[in-house]
XYZ file of C-alpha atoms in Angstrom:
696
model
C 31.469 -30.700 41.858
C 28.889 -33.535 42.444
C 25.257 -32.848 41.226
C 22.380 -35.093 42.222
C 19.004 -35.093 40.432
C 15.848 -35.698 42.604
C 13.276 -37.446 40.536
C 11.097 -38.495 43.418
C 11.296 -38.206 47.179
C 9.678 -41.502 48.567
C 9.600 -42.730 51.821
C 8.435 -46.402 52.326
C 6.577 -47.503 55.414
C 4.624 -50.458 56.394
C 1.537 -51.184 54.049
C -0.882 -50.055 56.677
C 0.774 -46.510 56.983
C 0.094 -43.519 54.570
C 3.067 -42.519 52.840
C 3.340 -38.720 51.864
C 5.069 -38.244 48.289
C 6.118 -34.707 47.178
C 5.380 -34.939 43.480
C 7.540 -32.223 41.644
C 6.980 -31.327 37.914
C 10.466 -29.744 38.138
C 13.550 -31.114 39.914
C 16.346 -28.719 40.484
C 19.879 -30.030 39.936
C 21.614 -28.743 43.109
C 25.291 -28.349 43.802
C 26.298 -27.334 40.330
C 29.358 -25.234 40.268
C 29.586 -21.859 38.406
C 31.826 -23.577 35.719
C 29.023 -26.105 35.203
C 26.079 -23.780 34.867
C 22.791 -24.351 36.006
C 20.097 -26.951 35.153
C 16.643 -27.651 35.997
C 14.471 -30.738 34.965
C 11.230 -29.353 33.586
C 7.928 -30.649 32.104
C 7.532 -28.968 28.591
C 3.942 -30.017 28.150
C 1.206 -32.273 29.693
C -0.833 -34.557 27.458
C -4.764 -34.663 27.221
C -7.129 -31.813 26.486
C -6.248 -28.352 27.283
C -8.567 -25.529 28.429
C -8.594 -24.123 25.050
C -9.892 -27.490 23.677
C -6.669 -28.756 22.003
C -5.905 -32.494 22.444
C -2.270 -33.746 22.468
C -1.984 -37.492 22.223
C 1.038 -39.598 22.516
C 2.168 -39.108 18.920
C 2.047 -35.432 19.200
C 3.891 -35.471 22.487
C 6.619 -37.433 20.979
C 6.943 -35.057 18.085
C 7.369 -32.318 20.553
C 10.054 -34.356 22.415
C 12.015 -34.734 19.226
C 11.648 -30.827 18.395
C 12.629 -29.531 21.802
C 16.056 -31.437 21.935
C 18.674 -28.770 21.578
C 16.300 -25.944 21.236
C 17.024 -22.461 22.559
C 15.219 -21.105 25.605
C 14.138 -17.372 25.608
C 12.858 -14.899 28.023
C 9.293 -14.192 27.298
C 7.336 -14.891 23.890
C 8.064 -12.721 20.880
C 5.771 -9.836 20.485
C 5.173 -10.179 16.731
C 5.795 -12.766 14.066
C 8.668 -10.953 12.486
C 10.209 -10.767 15.957
C 9.715 -14.576 16.381
C 11.963 -15.131 13.216
C 14.536 -12.943 14.297
C 14.953 -13.384 17.948
C 17.592 -11.260 19.683
C 20.654 -12.978 21.195
C 19.957 -10.951 24.362
C 16.761 -12.819 24.920
C 18.537 -16.334 25.086
C 18.700 -17.571 28.561
C 19.630 -21.211 27.900
C 18.838 -24.429 25.936
C 17.185 -27.832 26.290
C 18.477 -31.398 26.139
C 17.687 -34.796 27.406
C 14.037 -34.431 26.069
C 11.880 -37.536 26.549
C 8.295 -38.673 26.355
C 7.112 -39.970 29.819
C 4.007 -42.067 29.762
C 1.513 -41.672 32.571
C -2.113 -42.278 33.127
C -3.470 -38.805 32.419
C -2.022 -38.644 28.778
C 1.644 -38.518 29.199
C 4.059 -35.633 29.209
C 7.416 -34.358 27.750
C 10.249 -33.698 30.138
C 13.545 -32.043 29.446
C 16.678 -30.553 31.092
C 16.893 -26.805 30.970
C 20.490 -25.423 31.128
C 20.386 -21.830 32.050
C 23.489 -19.672 31.084
C 25.575 -17.962 33.645
C 24.589 -14.552 31.816
C 21.042 -15.287 33.029
C 21.852 -15.540 36.757
C 19.037 -13.168 37.306
C 16.582 -15.839 35.884
C 18.463 -18.541 38.049
C 18.060 -16.476 41.172
C 14.276 -15.962 40.253
C 13.777 -19.567 39.864
C 15.534 -20.593 43.225
C 13.638 -17.743 45.201
C 10.256 -18.673 43.768
C 10.779 -22.242 44.691
C 12.164 -21.631 48.021
C 9.294 -19.354 48.858
C 6.657 -22.024 47.875
C 5.542 -19.849 44.990
C 6.520 -21.846 41.870
C 3.463 -20.600 39.857
C 5.294 -17.151 39.651
C 7.340 -18.486 36.751
C 6.969 -21.388 34.112
C 7.549 -22.382 30.518
C 5.365 -21.818 27.374
C 5.836 -23.270 23.953
C 4.973 -21.784 20.580
C 4.648 -24.118 17.696
C 3.395 -24.647 14.194
C 0.869 -27.676 13.899
C -2.210 -29.069 12.399
C -5.410 -30.072 14.117
C -8.738 -31.596 13.218
C -12.159 -31.121 14.959
C -13.715 -34.194 16.717
C -17.328 -33.613 15.943
C -18.439 -35.764 19.140
C -16.304 -34.136 21.652
C -15.764 -30.789 19.963
C -12.179 -31.057 20.684
C -9.373 -30.011 18.346
C -7.070 -33.079 18.021
C -3.561 -32.224 17.191
C -2.567 -34.392 14.203
C 0.928 -33.056 13.511
C 3.485 -30.886 15.157
C 5.514 -29.466 12.258
C 7.811 -26.781 13.798
C 8.797 -25.607 17.270
C 9.191 -21.796 17.200
C 10.423 -21.458 20.834
C 9.987 -22.745 24.352
C 10.142 -19.601 26.473
C 10.368 -18.648 30.169
C 7.229 -16.809 30.978
C 5.138 -15.532 34.008
C 1.872 -16.925 33.119
C 2.112 -20.202 31.258
C -1.165 -21.655 29.922
C -2.547 -23.173 26.831
C -3.835 -21.012 23.817
C -3.999 -21.232 20.175
C -5.341 -20.454 16.807
C -5.665 -22.296 13.470
C -2.402 -23.726 12.482
C -0.405 -21.964 14.904
C -0.878 -22.733 18.693
C 0.662 -20.087 21.101
C 0.946 -21.639 24.619
C 0.836 -18.402 26.513
C -1.993 -16.808 28.482
C -2.204 -13.130 29.309
C -4.891 -13.544 32.003
C -3.998 -13.812 35.728
C -6.058 -17.022 36.404
C -3.914 -20.117 36.976
C -5.417 -23.584 37.460
C -2.594 -25.799 38.790
C -5.151 -28.857 39.094
C -5.834 -28.830 35.427
C -3.569 -31.538 33.944
C -4.420 -30.710 30.236
C -3.534 -26.930 30.301
C 0.399 -27.520 29.797
C 0.823 -25.678 33.016
C 4.691 -25.940 32.640
C 5.660 -24.298 35.987
C 9.023 -24.841 37.494
C 7.546 -26.776 40.544
C 4.085 -28.271 40.947
C 1.816 -28.327 43.884
C 2.085 -31.011 46.649
C -0.244 -33.935 46.601
C -1.175 -36.492 49.321
C -1.588 -40.045 48.188
C -1.336 -43.542 49.709
C 1.323 -45.564 48.088
C 2.189 -49.356 48.533
C 5.289 -51.363 47.317
C 3.125 -52.802 44.400
C 2.465 -49.089 43.259
C 6.186 -48.186 43.332
C 6.910 -51.287 41.235
C 3.955 -50.458 38.901
C 5.554 -46.874 38.406
C 9.122 -48.371 37.764
C 7.597 -50.722 35.177
C 5.979 -47.693 33.524
C 9.065 -45.866 33.171
C 10.754 -48.951 31.498
C 8.078 -48.972 28.911
C 8.489 -45.212 28.346
C 12.250 -45.860 27.429
C 11.250 -48.433 24.896
C 8.796 -46.223 23.353
C 11.312 -43.429 23.220
C 13.678 -45.820 21.300
C 10.975 -46.700 18.761
C 10.181 -42.998 18.224
C 13.703 -42.381 16.984
C 12.781 -43.951 13.511
C 10.337 -41.077 12.914
C 12.953 -38.377 13.473
C 14.134 -38.123 9.772
C 10.542 -37.691 8.513
C 9.787 -34.960 11.177
C 13.106 -33.339 10.195
C 12.126 -33.277 6.485
C 8.689 -31.608 7.326
C 10.334 -28.948 9.542
C 12.721 -28.180 6.605
C 9.985 -27.922 4.233
C 8.133 -25.601 6.472
C 11.121 -23.449 6.807
C 11.497 -23.257 3.103
C 7.791 -22.063 2.613
C 8.045 -19.635 5.460
C 11.352 -18.219 3.753
C 9.320 -18.095 0.407
C 6.489 -16.112 2.129
C 8.870 -13.539 3.674
C 10.780 -12.991 0.428
C 7.376 -12.374 -1.270
C 6.522 -9.913 1.317
C 9.938 -8.195 0.954
C 9.581 -7.835 -2.793
C 6.088 -6.394 -2.444
C 7.325 -3.891 0.120
C 10.165 -2.837 -2.018
C 8.018 -2.212 -5.085
C 5.382 -0.368 -3.062
C 7.942 1.998 -1.389
C 9.770 2.459 -4.753
C 6.427 3.560 -6.461
C 5.776 5.904 -3.551
C 9.143 7.530 -3.573
C 10.042 10.445 -5.862
C 13.084 8.721 -7.163
C 13.546 8.645 -11.068
C 13.341 5.235 -12.815
C 17.166 4.901 -13.130
C 17.624 5.380 -9.270
C 14.735 2.891 -8.578
C 16.423 0.309 -10.729
C 19.597 0.614 -8.705
C 17.889 0.195 -5.276
C 15.866 -2.615 -6.844
C 19.006 -4.630 -7.847
C 20.589 -4.141 -4.567
C 17.571 -5.414 -2.508
C 15.606 -7.705 -4.863
C 15.779 -11.431 -4.308
C 16.900 -11.382 -0.546
C 15.406 -10.731 2.790
C 15.826 -7.264 4.239
C 14.720 -5.016 7.110
C 12.247 -2.190 6.318
C 14.907 0.173 7.862
C 17.378 -0.970 5.280
C 14.952 -0.145 2.427
C 14.373 3.360 3.866
C 18.085 3.848 4.185
C 18.642 2.926 0.468
C 15.879 5.345 -0.628
C 17.116 8.085 1.413
C 20.700 7.660 0.177
C 19.562 7.767 -3.440
C 17.577 10.899 -2.753
C 20.517 12.466 -0.953
C 22.820 11.456 -3.848
C 20.447 12.928 -6.455
C 19.938 16.219 -4.500
C 23.743 16.588 -4.275
C 24.302 15.946 -8.024
C 21.612 18.473 -8.810
C 23.237 21.144 -6.632
C 26.712 20.546 -7.763
C 25.763 20.220 -11.521
C 29.054 18.308 -12.248
C 28.685 15.066 -14.028
C 31.725 12.935 -15.248
C 31.719 9.948 -17.415
C 29.155 8.581 -19.832
C 29.918 11.224 -22.373
C 28.745 14.107 -20.110
C 31.985 15.813 -19.111
C 31.711 19.349 -17.701
C 34.661 21.214 -16.638
C 33.228 24.392 -15.209
C 29.734 24.774 -13.980
C 29.942 28.622 -14.308
C 30.080 28.228 -17.984
C 26.528 26.718 -17.928
C 24.993 29.934 -16.176
C 23.478 32.714 -18.118
C 23.712 36.309 -17.241
C 19.902 36.258 -16.675
C 20.354 33.653 -14.044
C 23.083 35.704 -12.259
C 20.875 38.900 -12.388
C 17.902 36.875 -11.028
C 20.205 35.685 -8.221
C 20.973 39.222 -7.375
C 17.312 40.140 -7.112
C 16.893 37.076 -4.987
C 19.667 38.418 -2.687
C 18.002 41.758 -2.518
C 14.820 40.138 -0.969
C 16.888 38.047 1.445
C 16.586 34.772 -0.364
C 19.259 32.171 -0.339
C 21.511 32.196 -3.467
C 22.744 28.927 -4.721
C 26.419 29.897 -4.971
C 27.379 26.302 -6.179
C 25.328 27.081 -9.217
C 25.590 30.745 -10.090
C 28.817 31.488 -8.270
C 29.602 34.392 -5.878
C 26.908 36.826 -6.772
C 26.184 39.919 -4.707
C 22.581 40.832 -4.067
C 21.440 44.342 -5.170
C 21.586 46.853 -2.266
C 18.917 49.200 -3.798
C 16.022 49.180 -6.084
C 17.642 52.050 -8.096
C 20.902 49.888 -8.532
C 18.661 46.876 -9.689
C 16.768 49.031 -12.224
C 20.060 50.598 -13.693
C 21.794 47.293 -13.997
C 18.707 45.767 -15.962
C 17.829 48.534 -18.143
C 21.141 50.533 -18.491
C 19.005 53.793 -17.684
C 20.735 55.046 -14.621
C 18.690 58.253 -14.438
C 15.348 56.677 -15.246
C 14.768 58.893 -18.284
C 12.809 56.173 -20.085
C 10.220 55.441 -17.438
C 9.346 51.834 -16.700
C 9.030 49.499 -19.582
C 9.112 45.821 -20.287
C 10.894 46.371 -23.553
C 14.133 47.066 -21.800
C 16.620 44.122 -22.223
C 18.546 42.510 -19.459
C 22.193 43.590 -19.248
C 25.028 41.712 -17.307
C 25.973 42.427 -13.841
C 29.471 43.842 -13.676
C 31.678 42.822 -10.851
C 33.509 46.066 -10.265
C 31.707 48.878 -8.670
C 33.152 51.402 -11.277
C 32.210 49.313 -14.266
C 30.019 50.947 -17.005
C 26.302 50.185 -16.937
C 25.824 50.274 -20.658
C 23.124 48.071 -22.156
C 24.223 44.766 -23.681
C 21.812 42.653 -25.558
C 22.447 38.987 -25.612
C 20.406 36.231 -27.197
C 19.511 34.433 -24.036
C 18.436 37.543 -22.131
C 16.202 39.441 -24.607
C 13.057 38.155 -23.093
C 14.046 39.286 -19.576
C 12.997 42.608 -18.091
C 13.063 44.489 -14.896
C 9.415 43.963 -13.934
C 9.717 40.239 -14.743
C 12.877 39.683 -12.610
C 11.442 41.709 -9.702
C 8.284 39.908 -9.850
C 10.082 36.475 -9.893
C 11.941 37.263 -6.805
C 8.876 38.699 -5.043
C 6.996 35.480 -5.820
C 9.827 33.352 -4.262
C 9.804 35.632 -1.236
C 6.008 35.470 -1.049
C 5.953 31.656 -1.201
C 8.589 31.247 1.398
C 6.846 33.635 3.840
C 3.422 31.873 3.151
C 4.730 28.341 3.893
C 6.483 29.595 6.936
C 3.196 30.932 8.355
C 1.617 28.535 10.870
C -1.059 26.454 9.213
C -1.927 23.885 11.806
C -5.636 23.787 10.570
C -4.167 21.364 7.958
C -3.941 18.663 10.657
C -7.763 18.312 11.024
C -9.116 19.112 7.504
C -8.891 17.361 4.148
C -7.053 19.229 1.430
C -7.940 18.201 -2.161
C -7.485 19.546 -5.685
C -10.745 20.623 -7.671
C -10.801 21.335 -11.394
C -12.930 24.424 -11.741
C -15.201 26.885 -9.979
C -18.510 24.711 -10.356
C -20.393 23.725 -7.329
C -18.606 20.737 -5.607
C -20.722 17.958 -4.156
C -19.543 15.456 -1.598
C -22.106 12.583 -1.372
C -22.272 10.800 2.053
C -23.538 7.390 1.627
C -25.628 5.767 4.432
C -24.593 2.383 6.197
C -25.987 -0.964 6.459
C -27.052 -2.358 9.687
C -26.450 -5.697 11.084
C -26.801 -8.463 8.509
C -30.009 -10.457 9.017
C -30.173 -14.288 9.409
C -31.238 -16.038 6.131
C -33.235 -19.057 6.884
C -33.037 -22.237 4.588
C -34.647 -22.012 1.167
C -35.424 -18.358 1.805
C -34.380 -15.464 -0.366
C -32.020 -12.511 0.903
C -33.647 -9.449 1.772
C -32.927 -6.218 -0.260
C -31.733 -3.051 1.443
C -31.010 0.474 0.219
C -28.622 3.129 1.176
C -29.755 6.622 2.038
C -27.279 9.479 1.322
C -26.947 13.086 1.787
C -24.527 15.620 0.095
C -22.345 18.434 1.396
C -21.864 21.286 -1.250
C -19.606 24.261 -1.753
C -18.575 26.710 -4.590
C -14.840 27.642 -4.632
C -14.075 31.545 -4.593
C -11.336 33.644 -5.979
C -9.580 36.017 -3.575
C -6.755 38.461 -4.361
C -5.333 42.107 -4.518
C -3.495 44.355 -6.971
C -0.201 45.979 -5.867
C 1.620 48.725 -7.769
C 5.250 49.874 -7.817
C 5.465 53.281 -9.148
C 8.318 55.192 -11.013
C 8.588 57.362 -7.801
C 9.217 54.479 -5.607
C 12.176 53.291 -7.858
C 13.390 56.995 -8.094
C 13.120 57.432 -4.225
C 15.023 53.997 -3.980
C 12.477 52.965 -1.479
C 13.886 49.271 -1.279
C 12.428 48.754 2.423
C 8.820 49.430 1.015
C 9.374 47.007 -1.929
C 10.748 44.263 0.277
C 7.768 44.344 2.566
C 5.309 43.806 -0.238
C 5.709 40.024 -0.814
C 5.874 39.375 3.073
C 2.622 41.186 3.669
C 0.728 39.611 0.753
C 1.963 36.179 2.147
C 0.607 36.987 5.574
C -2.562 38.342 4.201
C -3.153 35.001 2.001
C -2.334 32.743 4.911
C -4.423 34.566 7.514
C -7.343 34.829 5.087
C -7.474 31.159 4.613
C -7.048 30.298 8.212
C -10.063 32.669 8.972
C -11.958 30.841 6.340
C -11.233 27.406 7.828
C -11.799 28.458 11.501
C -14.945 30.229 10.743
C -16.715 26.856 10.234
C -15.989 26.347 14.012
C -16.609 29.793 15.308
C -19.917 30.667 13.447
C -21.836 27.370 13.777
C -22.920 27.360 10.267
C -25.931 25.450 8.691
C -24.446 22.254 7.056
C -25.701 19.761 4.691
C -28.608 18.294 6.574
C -30.088 21.875 7.110
C -29.100 21.829 10.888
C -26.481 23.824 12.614
C -23.121 22.170 12.891
C -23.213 22.192 16.602
C -26.441 21.127 18.502
C -27.222 20.065 22.004
C -28.914 16.635 21.575
C -30.514 15.665 18.305
C -29.642 15.759 15.477
C -25.876 16.159 16.053
C -25.339 15.872 20.050
C -21.831 17.599 19.702
C -22.384 20.868 21.711
C -21.353 21.043 25.431
C -22.024 23.618 28.004
C -18.921 23.520 30.368
C -15.740 25.466 30.269
C -12.570 23.804 29.466
C -11.498 21.208 31.977
C -10.644 17.566 32.185
C -14.115 16.596 33.171
C -15.611 18.583 30.271
C -13.221 17.134 27.751
C -14.121 13.557 28.972
C -17.773 14.398 28.372
C -16.922 15.579 24.766
C -15.004 12.470 24.090
C -17.892 10.207 25.305
C -20.162 12.203 22.978
C -17.932 11.526 20.086
C -17.422 7.812 20.921
C -21.275 7.637 20.956
C -21.733 9.137 17.326
C -23.319 6.666 15.061
C -23.901 5.894 11.336
C -27.022 6.043 9.432
C -27.869 2.558 10.607
C -27.588 3.563 14.223
C -24.278 1.749 14.867
C -21.792 3.444 17.168
C -18.643 4.366 15.386
C -16.292 4.841 18.375
C -14.677 7.906 16.976
C -11.752 9.442 19.000
C -10.653 13.015 18.849
C -6.969 13.649 18.010
C -6.868 17.693 18.487
C -8.054 20.197 20.922
C -8.384 23.717 19.087
C -8.605 26.672 21.492
C -8.369 30.513 21.223
C -5.373 32.295 22.724
C -7.284 32.888 25.780
C -7.312 29.154 26.632
C -3.858 28.245 25.666
C -2.394 27.807 29.067
C -5.556 26.095 30.224
C -5.254 23.607 27.426
C -1.613 22.891 28.469
C -2.624 22.297 31.894
C -5.419 19.815 31.062
C -3.426 17.885 28.535
C 0.079 17.858 29.995
C -0.530 17.607 33.840
C 0.155 14.092 35.439
C -2.594 14.702 37.886
C -6.082 16.110 37.610
C -5.525 19.943 37.970
C -7.066 21.139 41.273
C -7.804 17.646 42.648
C -7.016 17.467 46.379
C -6.648 13.736 46.033
C -3.750 13.789 43.388
C -5.849 11.808 40.914
C -4.186 10.633 37.761
C -5.143 12.853 34.843
C -6.589 10.641 32.117
C -6.224 13.475 29.592
C -2.391 13.515 29.795
C -1.278 13.347 26.105
C -4.703 12.151 24.967
C -5.081 15.068 22.424
C -2.621 17.621 20.845
C -3.497 21.279 21.603
C -3.758 23.733 18.661
C -3.952 27.440 19.410
C -5.994 29.446 16.651
C -5.714 33.276 16.808
C -8.689 33.375 14.443
C -11.274 32.105 16.805
C -13.565 34.944 17.781
C -14.709 33.611 21.167
C -12.579 33.460 24.223
C -14.477 30.530 25.800
C -15.233 28.277 22.983
C -12.932 24.980 22.592
C -13.241 22.214 20.118
C -12.316 18.614 19.741
C -11.514 17.398 16.172
C -10.902 13.820 14.854
C -7.994 12.944 12.407
C -9.173 13.367 8.962
C -7.601 10.095 8.141
C -10.058 8.394 10.527
C -13.164 10.501 10.027
C -14.315 13.274 7.579
C -14.445 16.761 9.140
C -13.963 19.901 6.846
C -12.864 19.731 3.346
C -10.850 22.640 1.607
C -10.554 22.359 -2.026
C -8.085 24.366 -4.091
C -8.708 25.130 -7.805
C -6.246 23.379 -10.097
C -4.599 21.993 -7.014
C -2.740 25.266 -6.431
C -2.525 25.321 -2.653
C -0.166 28.358 -2.546
C -1.210 31.896 -3.738
C 0.070 32.944 -7.176
C 1.591 36.311 -8.084
C 1.135 37.766 -11.691
C 2.783 40.690 -13.471
C 1.097 43.304 -15.724
C 3.991 45.154 -17.277
C 3.028 45.822 -21.050
C 4.156 49.407 -21.646
C 1.095 50.472 -23.643
C -1.545 48.868 -21.375
C -3.036 49.705 -17.890
C -1.213 51.633 -15.170
C 2.085 51.130 -16.705
C 1.134 53.510 -19.518
C -1.101 55.905 -17.593
C 0.929 56.185 -14.283
C 4.211 54.701 -14.895
C 3.558 51.871 -12.575
C 4.091 48.162 -12.624
C 1.061 46.099 -11.344
C 1.395 42.822 -9.512
C -1.750 40.770 -8.778
C -1.925 38.024 -5.999
C -4.726 35.435 -6.423
C -5.862 32.570 -4.176
C -8.769 30.207 -5.249
C -10.438 27.818 -2.916
C -13.628 26.852 -1.105
C -14.712 24.347 1.430
C -17.466 22.928 3.580
C -18.140 20.722 6.589
C -18.609 17.087 5.171
C -19.325 15.359 8.463
C -20.272 16.677 11.839
C -19.523 13.454 13.788
C -15.638 14.215 14.085
C -16.314 17.755 15.484
C -17.303 18.713 19.096
C -17.590 22.124 20.629
C -17.486 23.008 24.153
C -19.558 25.941 25.749
């Protein structure tokens, strides 16, 4: 099928008449069959000075013409530098060819033919419709290049001295000039278009119509200009090898930078992982020295962790001189008995390690199996040795002393399983307060001091030959003393005789709940009691000094006022910090209200169906420990702003369970009872009020 290219549409009339010429930046190649694809003649860039102050002369335009030849065309610019390097094949819409520099009075331009693939028929349809409707400015071209420029002191213009690499020339909706040092991005996110500015690289698919008077002499002059342009184009071919060499050098340098970034990421993630050094070395050998995606690195680390976990669970190692034929041969009788105690408390038994072990069904059975005293004639004593568990129900219960079980006792085994049950129940208890507080380890019970340094104001201007002024920082300190909390729990001989397994099973669960609830009460008391903090003022005040106390019930409007108050919080120098709350803490009475105000698409109760700006803005946290049914709180992320600090002595976040089972000491001697002690040591304080707001 025949195709025609309309470079100009000129009608010649007598000299005295005005002649109208429709100047088109882009000429559509019409009557192209489906098998031939689609093509448009486009202007890649206009010479001269752009709105952003970059000046492209003839040499720069010729370099761009060399680089644009054969380049791929993409739909829209890449969103990031990484995506720019690895563009998706789904974004390719065509390619450029027949690129040429065209000399003209206003600085020249670069033209090329854009071939659009059949797979991008949606784009071709958009181009045709935009042109047919007389709205060519709705779509255009924008280039993304690497280059060098120097500042012209007289004109304050940034003159392009070298165009090193073309990243892409993309089809966009708002083409315009833009740029930054050494990397000029021709894409503008504003909605303003200036079709009359010849220097803004307005590479639209069709220009505006212009009215001008033209004579045969002017037509001849234009024809001579095109001939001159072709001669210059031929001369520019001699520079292609040098430009191509520069492009390859830039690509090599970019590849080295990306490789260095990949190696730094690899070492950082390996150091952060919990993998042993041998596993780290294997991951390092697979990835070091080549480019890789971050997802590939995470997959390698995860696979190594999964493999190590599987090996630890199976316990079977073959090769390297560590052959083990049966894992059951490595398990002691003490471990089997401990597993039976774990089963008695409903804990999971690792059958891959200890085999098929049945949990004890009664406390009496557990005591008899361990001590061999089926009638409890000897009372409760830690001196009794651990005997083996017999598989058959009719097996004898006689005591058997083995070298690896002589240190075990009934009280120790029972306490170990109770401690496991306690920790499991404690960790299962909701502790959402950890989202908005800072948890740190502390060494001892001494007073903890958290110094809050002041802030510098705006830097003053330093005049010529004058010294810099000296400023000092003010500070304040938040202090607290950690405390010890705990209880004693006894298991008597009567409990064992009565075989009250249900009572013993409840002990660790109830201790775990008590510890978790006590800690939650301690944290939420800072919010509900409005304590005096480090600056001798209450945590929440209306107006000065804290301005973080509202007087309205929970609603979208009240939350917006609270957010504004938090945004307006300032440092010691009076500079606003722009803090943002991340969590909405409410009592159970306000749970459903919090869901409505944070999850409704429209403003609740609004007759105009207004959009709810609080939709997903914060995460609700329901705290049963809050004493007021009307108070609600906004809190920031502790990674962005300090709020409340909770310090655990020795870094022991979980409570600890201890056993007192010496036969000649304490209740074991006087009352035939084993004593268990739970201990939890921590303290805390408000270290910064600016990340906390209370409503009503």
